[in-house]
Tab-separated table of C-alpha atoms in Angstrom:
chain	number	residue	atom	x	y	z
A	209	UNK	CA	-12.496	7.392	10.352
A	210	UNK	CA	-10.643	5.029	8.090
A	211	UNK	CA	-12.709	2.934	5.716
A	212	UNK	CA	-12.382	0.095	3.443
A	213	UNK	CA	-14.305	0.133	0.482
A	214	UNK	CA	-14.478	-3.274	-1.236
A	215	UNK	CA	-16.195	-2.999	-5.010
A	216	UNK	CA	-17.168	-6.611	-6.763
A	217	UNK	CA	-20.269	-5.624	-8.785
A	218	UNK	CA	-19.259	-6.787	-12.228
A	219	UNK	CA	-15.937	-7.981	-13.721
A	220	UNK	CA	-13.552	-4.877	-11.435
A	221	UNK	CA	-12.089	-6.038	-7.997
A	222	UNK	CA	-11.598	-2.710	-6.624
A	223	UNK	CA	-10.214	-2.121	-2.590
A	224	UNK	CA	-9.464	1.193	-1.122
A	225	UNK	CA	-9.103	3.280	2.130
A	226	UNK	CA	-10.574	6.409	2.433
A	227	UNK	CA	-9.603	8.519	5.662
A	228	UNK	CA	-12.367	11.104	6.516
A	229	UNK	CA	-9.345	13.476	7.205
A	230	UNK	CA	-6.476	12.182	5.361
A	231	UNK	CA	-8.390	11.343	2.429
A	232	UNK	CA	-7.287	8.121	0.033
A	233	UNK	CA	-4.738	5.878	1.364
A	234	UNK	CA	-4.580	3.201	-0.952
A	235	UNK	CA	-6.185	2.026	-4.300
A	236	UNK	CA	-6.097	-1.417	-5.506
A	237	UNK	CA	-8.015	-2.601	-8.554
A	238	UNK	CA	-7.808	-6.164	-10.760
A	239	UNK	CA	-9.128	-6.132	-13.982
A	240	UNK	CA	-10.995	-9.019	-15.177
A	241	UNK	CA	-10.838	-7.944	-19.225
A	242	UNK	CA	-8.295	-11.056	-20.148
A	243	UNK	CA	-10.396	-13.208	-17.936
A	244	UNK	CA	-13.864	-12.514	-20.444
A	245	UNK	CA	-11.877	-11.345	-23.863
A	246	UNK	CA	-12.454	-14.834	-25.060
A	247	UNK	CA	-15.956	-14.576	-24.625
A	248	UNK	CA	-17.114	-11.435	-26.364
A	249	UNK	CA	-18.497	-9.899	-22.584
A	250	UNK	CA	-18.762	-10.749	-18.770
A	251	UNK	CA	-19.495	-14.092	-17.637
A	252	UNK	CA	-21.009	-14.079	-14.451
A	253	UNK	CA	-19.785	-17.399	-13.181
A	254	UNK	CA	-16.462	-16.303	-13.882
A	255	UNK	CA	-16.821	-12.760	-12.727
A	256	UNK	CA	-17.773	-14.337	-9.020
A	257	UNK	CA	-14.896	-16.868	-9.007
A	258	UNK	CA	-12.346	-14.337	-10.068
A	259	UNK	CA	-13.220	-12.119	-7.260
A	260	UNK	CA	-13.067	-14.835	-5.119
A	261	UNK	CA	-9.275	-15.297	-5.850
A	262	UNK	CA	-8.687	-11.680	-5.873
A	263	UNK	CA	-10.262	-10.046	-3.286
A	264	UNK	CA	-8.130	-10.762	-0.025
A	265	UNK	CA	-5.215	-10.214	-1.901
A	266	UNK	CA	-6.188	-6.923	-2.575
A	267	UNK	CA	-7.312	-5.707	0.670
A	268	UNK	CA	-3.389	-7.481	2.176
A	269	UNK	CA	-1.920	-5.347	-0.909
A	270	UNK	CA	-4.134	-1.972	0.003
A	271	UNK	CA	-3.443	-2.608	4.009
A	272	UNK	CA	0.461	-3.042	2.813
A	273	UNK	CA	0.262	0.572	0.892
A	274	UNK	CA	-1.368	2.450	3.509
A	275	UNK	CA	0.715	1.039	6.012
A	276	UNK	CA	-1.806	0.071	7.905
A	277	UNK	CA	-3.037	-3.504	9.766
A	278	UNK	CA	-6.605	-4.661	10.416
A	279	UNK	CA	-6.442	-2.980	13.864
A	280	UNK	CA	-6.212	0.602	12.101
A	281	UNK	CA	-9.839	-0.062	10.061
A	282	UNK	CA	-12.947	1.386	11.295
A	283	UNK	CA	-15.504	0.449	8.951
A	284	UNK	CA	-15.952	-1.351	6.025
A	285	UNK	CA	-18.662	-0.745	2.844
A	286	UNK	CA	-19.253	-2.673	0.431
A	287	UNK	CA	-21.212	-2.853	-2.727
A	288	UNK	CA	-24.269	-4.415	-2.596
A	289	UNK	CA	-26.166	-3.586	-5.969
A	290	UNK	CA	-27.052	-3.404	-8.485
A	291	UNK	CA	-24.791	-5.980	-10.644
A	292	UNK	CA	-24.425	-9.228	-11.075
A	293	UNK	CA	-25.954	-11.099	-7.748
A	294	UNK	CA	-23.185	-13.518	-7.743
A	295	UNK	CA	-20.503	-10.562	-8.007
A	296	UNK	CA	-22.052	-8.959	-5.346
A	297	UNK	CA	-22.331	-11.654	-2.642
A	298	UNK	CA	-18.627	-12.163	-2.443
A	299	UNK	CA	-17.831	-8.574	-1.911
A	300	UNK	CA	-20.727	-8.332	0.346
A	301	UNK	CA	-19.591	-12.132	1.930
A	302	UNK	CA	-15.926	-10.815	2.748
A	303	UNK	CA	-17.301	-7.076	3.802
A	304	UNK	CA	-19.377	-8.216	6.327
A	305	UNK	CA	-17.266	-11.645	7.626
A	306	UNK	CA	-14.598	-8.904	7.850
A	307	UNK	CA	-16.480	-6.371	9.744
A	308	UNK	CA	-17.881	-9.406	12.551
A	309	UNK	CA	-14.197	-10.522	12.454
A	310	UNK	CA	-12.741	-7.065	13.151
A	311	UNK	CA	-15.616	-5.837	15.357
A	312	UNK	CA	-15.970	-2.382	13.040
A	313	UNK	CA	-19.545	-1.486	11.285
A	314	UNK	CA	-19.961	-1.805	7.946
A	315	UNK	CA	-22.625	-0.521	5.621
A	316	UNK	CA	-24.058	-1.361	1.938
A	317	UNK	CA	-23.609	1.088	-0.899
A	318	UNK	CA	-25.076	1.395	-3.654
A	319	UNK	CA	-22.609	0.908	-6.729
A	320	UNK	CA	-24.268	4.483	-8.790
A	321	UNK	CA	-24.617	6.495	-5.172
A	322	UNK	CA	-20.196	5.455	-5.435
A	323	UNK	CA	-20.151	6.611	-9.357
A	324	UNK	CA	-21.887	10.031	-8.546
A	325	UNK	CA	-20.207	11.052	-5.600
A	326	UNK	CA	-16.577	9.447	-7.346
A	327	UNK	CA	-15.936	13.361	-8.013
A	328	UNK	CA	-15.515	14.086	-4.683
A	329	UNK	CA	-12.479	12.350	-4.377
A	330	UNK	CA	-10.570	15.416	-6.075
A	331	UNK	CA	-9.318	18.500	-4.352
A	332	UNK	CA	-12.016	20.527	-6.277
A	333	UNK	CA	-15.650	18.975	-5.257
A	334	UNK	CA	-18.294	19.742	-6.676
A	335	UNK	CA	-20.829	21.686	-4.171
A	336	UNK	CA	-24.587	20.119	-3.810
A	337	UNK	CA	-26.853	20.673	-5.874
A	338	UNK	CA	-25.747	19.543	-8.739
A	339	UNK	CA	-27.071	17.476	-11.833
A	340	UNK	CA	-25.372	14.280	-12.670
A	341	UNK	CA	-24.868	12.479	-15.466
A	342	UNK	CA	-24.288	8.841	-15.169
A	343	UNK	CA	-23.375	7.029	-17.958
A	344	UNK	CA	-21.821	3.405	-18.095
A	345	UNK	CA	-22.036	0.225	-19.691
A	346	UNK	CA	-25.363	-0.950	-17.204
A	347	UNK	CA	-26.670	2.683	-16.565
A	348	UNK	CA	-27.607	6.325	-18.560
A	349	UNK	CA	-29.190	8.176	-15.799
A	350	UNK	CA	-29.762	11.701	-15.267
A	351	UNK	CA	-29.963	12.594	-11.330
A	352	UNK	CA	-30.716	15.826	-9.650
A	353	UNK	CA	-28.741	15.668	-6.064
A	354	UNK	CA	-29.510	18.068	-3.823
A	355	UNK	CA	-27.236	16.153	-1.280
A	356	UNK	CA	-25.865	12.665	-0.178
A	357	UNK	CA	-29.226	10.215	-0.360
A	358	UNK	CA	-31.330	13.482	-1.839
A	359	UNK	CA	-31.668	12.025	-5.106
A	360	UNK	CA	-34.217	12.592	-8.189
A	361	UNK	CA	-34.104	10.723	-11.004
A	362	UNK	CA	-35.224	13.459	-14.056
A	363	UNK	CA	-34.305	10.547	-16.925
A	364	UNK	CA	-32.853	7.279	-18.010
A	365	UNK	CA	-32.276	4.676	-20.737
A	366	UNK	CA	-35.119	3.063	-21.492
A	367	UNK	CA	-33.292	0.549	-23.428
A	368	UNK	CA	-29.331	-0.162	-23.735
A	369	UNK	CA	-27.194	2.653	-22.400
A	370	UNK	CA	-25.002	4.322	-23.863
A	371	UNK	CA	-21.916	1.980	-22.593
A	372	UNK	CA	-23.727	-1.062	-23.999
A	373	UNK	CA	-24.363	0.743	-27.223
A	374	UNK	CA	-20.649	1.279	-27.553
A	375	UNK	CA	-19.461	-1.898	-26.789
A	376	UNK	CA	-22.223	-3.684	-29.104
A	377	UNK	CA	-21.500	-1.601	-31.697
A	378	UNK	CA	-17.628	-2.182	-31.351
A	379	UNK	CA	-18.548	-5.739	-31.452
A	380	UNK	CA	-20.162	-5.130	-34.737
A	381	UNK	CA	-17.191	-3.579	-36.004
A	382	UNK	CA	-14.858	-6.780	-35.129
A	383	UNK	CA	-13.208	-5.285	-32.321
A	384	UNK	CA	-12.052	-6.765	-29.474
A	385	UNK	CA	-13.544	-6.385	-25.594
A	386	UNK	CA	-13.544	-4.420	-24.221
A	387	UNK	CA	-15.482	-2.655	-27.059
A	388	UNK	CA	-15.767	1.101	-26.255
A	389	UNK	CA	-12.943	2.331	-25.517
A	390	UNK	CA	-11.285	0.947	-28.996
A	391	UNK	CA	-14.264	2.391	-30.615
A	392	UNK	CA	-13.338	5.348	-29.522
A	393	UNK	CA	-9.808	5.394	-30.239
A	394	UNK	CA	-11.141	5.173	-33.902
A	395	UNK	CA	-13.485	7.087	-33.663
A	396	UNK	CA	-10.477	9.600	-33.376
A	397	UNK	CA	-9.070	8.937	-36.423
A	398	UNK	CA	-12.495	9.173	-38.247
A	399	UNK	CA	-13.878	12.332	-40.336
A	400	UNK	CA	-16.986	13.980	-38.362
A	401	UNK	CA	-19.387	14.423	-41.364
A	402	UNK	CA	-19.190	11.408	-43.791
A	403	UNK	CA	-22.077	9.821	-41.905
A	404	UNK	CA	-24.942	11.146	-40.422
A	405	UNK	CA	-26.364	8.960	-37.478
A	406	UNK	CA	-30.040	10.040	-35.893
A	407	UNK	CA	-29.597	12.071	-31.763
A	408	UNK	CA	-32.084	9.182	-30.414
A	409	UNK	CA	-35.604	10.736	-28.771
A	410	UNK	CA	-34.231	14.550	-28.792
A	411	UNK	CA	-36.392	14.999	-31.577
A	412	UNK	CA	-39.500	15.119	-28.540
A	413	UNK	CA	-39.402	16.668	-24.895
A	414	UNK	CA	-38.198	14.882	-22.060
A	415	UNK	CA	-34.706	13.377	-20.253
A	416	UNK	CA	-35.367	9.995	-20.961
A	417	UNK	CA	-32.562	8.516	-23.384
A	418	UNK	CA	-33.183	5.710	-26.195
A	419	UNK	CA	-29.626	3.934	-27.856
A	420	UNK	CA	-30.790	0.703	-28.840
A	421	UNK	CA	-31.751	1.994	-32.452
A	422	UNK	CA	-28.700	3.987	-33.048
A	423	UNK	CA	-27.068	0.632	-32.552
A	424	UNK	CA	-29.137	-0.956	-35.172
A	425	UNK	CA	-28.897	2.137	-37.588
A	426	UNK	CA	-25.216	1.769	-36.838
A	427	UNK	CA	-25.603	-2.350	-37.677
A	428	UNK	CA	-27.119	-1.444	-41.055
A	429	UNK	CA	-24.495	1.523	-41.933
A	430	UNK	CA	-21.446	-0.930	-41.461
A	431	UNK	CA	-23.008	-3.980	-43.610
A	432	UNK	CA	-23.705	-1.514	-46.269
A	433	UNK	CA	-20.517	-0.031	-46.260
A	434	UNK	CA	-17.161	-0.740	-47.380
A	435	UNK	CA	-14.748	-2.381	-45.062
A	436	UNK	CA	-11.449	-0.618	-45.625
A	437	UNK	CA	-9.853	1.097	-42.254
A	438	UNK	CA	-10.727	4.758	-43.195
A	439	UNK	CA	-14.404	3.868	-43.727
A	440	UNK	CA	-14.731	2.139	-40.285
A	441	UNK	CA	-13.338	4.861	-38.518
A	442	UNK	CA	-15.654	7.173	-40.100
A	443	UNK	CA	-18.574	5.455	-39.225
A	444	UNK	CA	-17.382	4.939	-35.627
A	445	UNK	CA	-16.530	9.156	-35.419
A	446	UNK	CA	-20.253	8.897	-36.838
A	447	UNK	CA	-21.519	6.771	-33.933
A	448	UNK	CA	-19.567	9.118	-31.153
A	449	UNK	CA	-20.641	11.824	-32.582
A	450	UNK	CA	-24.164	10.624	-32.260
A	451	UNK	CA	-23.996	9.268	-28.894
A	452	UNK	CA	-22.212	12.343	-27.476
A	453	UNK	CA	-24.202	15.171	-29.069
A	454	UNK	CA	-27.687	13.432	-27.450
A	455	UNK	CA	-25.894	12.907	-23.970
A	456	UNK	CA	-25.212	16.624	-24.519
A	457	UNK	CA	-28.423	17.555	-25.262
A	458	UNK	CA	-30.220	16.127	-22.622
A	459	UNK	CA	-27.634	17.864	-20.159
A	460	UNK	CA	-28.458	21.092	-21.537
A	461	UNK	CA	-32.398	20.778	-21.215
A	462	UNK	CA	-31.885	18.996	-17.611
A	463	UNK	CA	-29.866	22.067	-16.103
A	464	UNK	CA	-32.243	24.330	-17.279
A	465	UNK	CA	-35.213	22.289	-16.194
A	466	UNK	CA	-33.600	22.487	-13.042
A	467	UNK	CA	-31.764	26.427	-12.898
A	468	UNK	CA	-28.717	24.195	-11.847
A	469	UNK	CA	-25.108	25.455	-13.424
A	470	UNK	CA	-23.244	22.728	-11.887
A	471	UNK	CA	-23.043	19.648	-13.562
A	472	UNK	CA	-20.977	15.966	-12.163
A	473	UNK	CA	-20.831	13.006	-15.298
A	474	UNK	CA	-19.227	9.877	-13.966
A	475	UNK	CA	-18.908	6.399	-15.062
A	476	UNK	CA	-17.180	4.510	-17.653
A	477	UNK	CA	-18.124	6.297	-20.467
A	478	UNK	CA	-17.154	9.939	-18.338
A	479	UNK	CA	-13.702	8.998	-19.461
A	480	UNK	CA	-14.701	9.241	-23.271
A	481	UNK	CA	-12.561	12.644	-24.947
A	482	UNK	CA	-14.622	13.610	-26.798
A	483	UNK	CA	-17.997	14.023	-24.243
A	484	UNK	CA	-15.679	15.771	-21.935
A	485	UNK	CA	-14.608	18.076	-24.500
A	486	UNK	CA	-18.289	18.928	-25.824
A	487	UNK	CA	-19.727	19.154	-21.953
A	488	UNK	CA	-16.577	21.293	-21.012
A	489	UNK	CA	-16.900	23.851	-23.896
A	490	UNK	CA	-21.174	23.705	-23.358
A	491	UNK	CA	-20.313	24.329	-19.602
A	492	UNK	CA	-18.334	27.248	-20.265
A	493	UNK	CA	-20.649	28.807	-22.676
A	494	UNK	CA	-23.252	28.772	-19.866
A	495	UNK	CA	-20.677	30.427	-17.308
A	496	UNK	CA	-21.027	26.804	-15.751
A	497	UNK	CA	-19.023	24.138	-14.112
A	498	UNK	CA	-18.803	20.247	-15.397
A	499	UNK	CA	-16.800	17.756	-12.740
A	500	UNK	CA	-15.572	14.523	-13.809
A	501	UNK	CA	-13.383	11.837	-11.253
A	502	UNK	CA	-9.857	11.203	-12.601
A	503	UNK	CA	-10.004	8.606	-15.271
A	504	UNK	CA	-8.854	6.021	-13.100
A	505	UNK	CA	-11.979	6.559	-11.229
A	506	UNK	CA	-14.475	6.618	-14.421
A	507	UNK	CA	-14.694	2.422	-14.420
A	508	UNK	CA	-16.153	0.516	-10.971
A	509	UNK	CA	-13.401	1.161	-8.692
A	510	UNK	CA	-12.567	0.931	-4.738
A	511	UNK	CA	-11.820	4.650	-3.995
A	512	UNK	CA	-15.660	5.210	-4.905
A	513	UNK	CA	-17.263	2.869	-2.696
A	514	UNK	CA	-14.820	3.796	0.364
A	515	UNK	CA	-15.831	7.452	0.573
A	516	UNK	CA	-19.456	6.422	0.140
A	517	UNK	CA	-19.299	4.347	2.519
A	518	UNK	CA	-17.225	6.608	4.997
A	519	UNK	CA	-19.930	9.555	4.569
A	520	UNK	CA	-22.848	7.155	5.157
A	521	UNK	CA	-20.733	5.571	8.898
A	522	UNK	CA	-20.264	8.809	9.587
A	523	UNK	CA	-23.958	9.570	9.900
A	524	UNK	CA	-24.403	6.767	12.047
A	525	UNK	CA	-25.670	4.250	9.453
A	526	UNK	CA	-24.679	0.625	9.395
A	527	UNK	CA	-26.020	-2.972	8.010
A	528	UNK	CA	-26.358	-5.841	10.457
A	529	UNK	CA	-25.235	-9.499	10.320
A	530	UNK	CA	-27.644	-10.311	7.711
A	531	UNK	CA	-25.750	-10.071	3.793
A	532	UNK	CA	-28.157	-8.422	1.194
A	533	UNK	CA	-27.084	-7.980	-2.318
A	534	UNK	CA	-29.908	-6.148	-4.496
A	535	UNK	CA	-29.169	-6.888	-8.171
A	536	UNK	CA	-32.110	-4.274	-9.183
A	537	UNK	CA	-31.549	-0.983	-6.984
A	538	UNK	CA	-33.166	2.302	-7.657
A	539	UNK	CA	-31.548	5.021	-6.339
A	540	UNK	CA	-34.456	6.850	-5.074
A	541	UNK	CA	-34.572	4.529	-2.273
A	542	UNK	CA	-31.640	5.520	-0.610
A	543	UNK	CA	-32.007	7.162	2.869
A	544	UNK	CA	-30.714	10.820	2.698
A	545	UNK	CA	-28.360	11.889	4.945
A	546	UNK	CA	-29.318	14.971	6.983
């Protein structure tokens, strides 16, 4: 079965095919960061017009790659929450006017259900069960998956995740969006030490995670300090440091909560060095394993949605003519797949 996966959630226009046997044809993603630099952060009225523009395009450039035609399709997914609503409807608009047009199913996934299983895109999978940690700019969940649809959710952010935290906190700092990943890169050329930021609600038991205080200890730190390049990147090593070691703790109490040794992060912030370095070594001290999707896959992408989707036709399941986006979309209410 060959899919299309079309992913408009936020401010990526991601398109893929996914063959159930061939596995990924084509990848095509549009960035909207130049589109919202101006602004400091998404703008949702702009998000949904860019996609507009950019979507069709896309799926002509991803049919062109994979040498395929409309004829060759035999499904089509599309995200349909949670994100912006307006984001949404036009992937969910051209999925489904697509699908009547080309008389192939198509089904609604759910944008974290395409982040968790993104890992199984590579050539070494990850075998259910598994814990996952997803961690973006909108989410910090931790997820016991027992397989496709068998979800529990053991914790989450019960204020900004951990994405948000970087990117406000890069904001506070003067840097440009996107925030987080240039508050990482100097972070990297910070000394670990100077600073000593609090590990958010590890002080208590639980999976639950809490960031927007580190954000406002981090707030206070950099109006108190000096503002000369060495002392900025030491407070944003400080912040990392911070963010990563409570991500890391959590992980450590949910696998043993569970008696799980496998253990999938994914999302934007799963492309962050120095969390994959600290889970890796952590994993390997436990004899376990730690998956991550190639960095190309960490941020909302196409490839993510397609297999999603393609496991989820293959089991028979499929939207009808009506288009539902849900904005708000717990994962526990996903069907499981048998």
């Amino acid at each position: 079965m060959r899919v299309l996966g079309i992913e408009t959630s936020c401010d990526e226009t991601g398109i893929a095919i996914y063959d159930t046997e061939q596995g990924l044809l084509a990848h095509q993603l549009y960035s909207q960061v130049k589109l919202h630099a101006d602004y400091g952060g998404v703008v949702p009225e702009l998000a949904s017009r860019d996609h507009v523009r950019k979507t069709l395009p896309l799926i002509q450039a991803a049919l062109q790659q994979a040498k395929l035609t409309s004829a060759d399709i035999d499904g089509i997914a599309y995200t349909a929450g949670p994100g912006l609503v307006g984001a949404l409807l036009v992937g969910a608009c051209v999925g489904r006017s697509l699908a009547l047009g080309w008389q192939v199913p198509a089904v609604a996934v759910h944008h974290m259900e395409g982040h968790l299983l993104a890992p199984m895109l590579e050539e070494d999978a990850p075998q259910f069960p598994f814990v996952a940690l997803l961690v973006s700019g909108g989410h910090t969940q931790l997820v016991q998956v027992d397989g496709i649809g068998q979800y529990t959710l053991l914790g989450e952010s019960v204020d900004d995740a951990a994405g948000e935290a970087f990117d406000k906190t890069a904001k506070l700092m003067g840097l440009d969006y996107p925030g987080g990943p240039r508050l990482a890169a100097m972070a990297a050329e910070g000394r670990s030490g100077r600073y000593q930021f609090p590990r958010p609600m590890t002080d208590r038991p639980g999976l639950d995670f809490s960031f927007s205080g580190l954000k406002t200890f981090a707030a206070n730190t950099i109006a108190a300090a000096d503002s000369d390049p060495q002392t900025r990147a030491d407070i944003a090593c400080a912040f990392q440091d911070a963010v990563v070691d409570t991500l890391l703790i959590k992980c450590r109490r949910a696998l043993k909560q569970t008696g799980l040794k496998r253990l999938v992060v994914a999302g934007g912030v799963s492309a962050n060095q120095a969390l994959r370095q600290q889970l890796q070594a952590f994993a390997t001290q436990i004899n376990g394993r730690v998956y991550f999707p190639r960095s190309e896959f960490c941020t909302d992408n196409g490839a993510m949605i397609a297999y999603a989707g393609a496991q989820r036709l293959l089991a028979g399941e499929s939207v009808d003519e009506r288009i539902k986006t849900y904005p708000r979309w717990p994962l526990e209410q996903l069907q499981a797949l048998s």
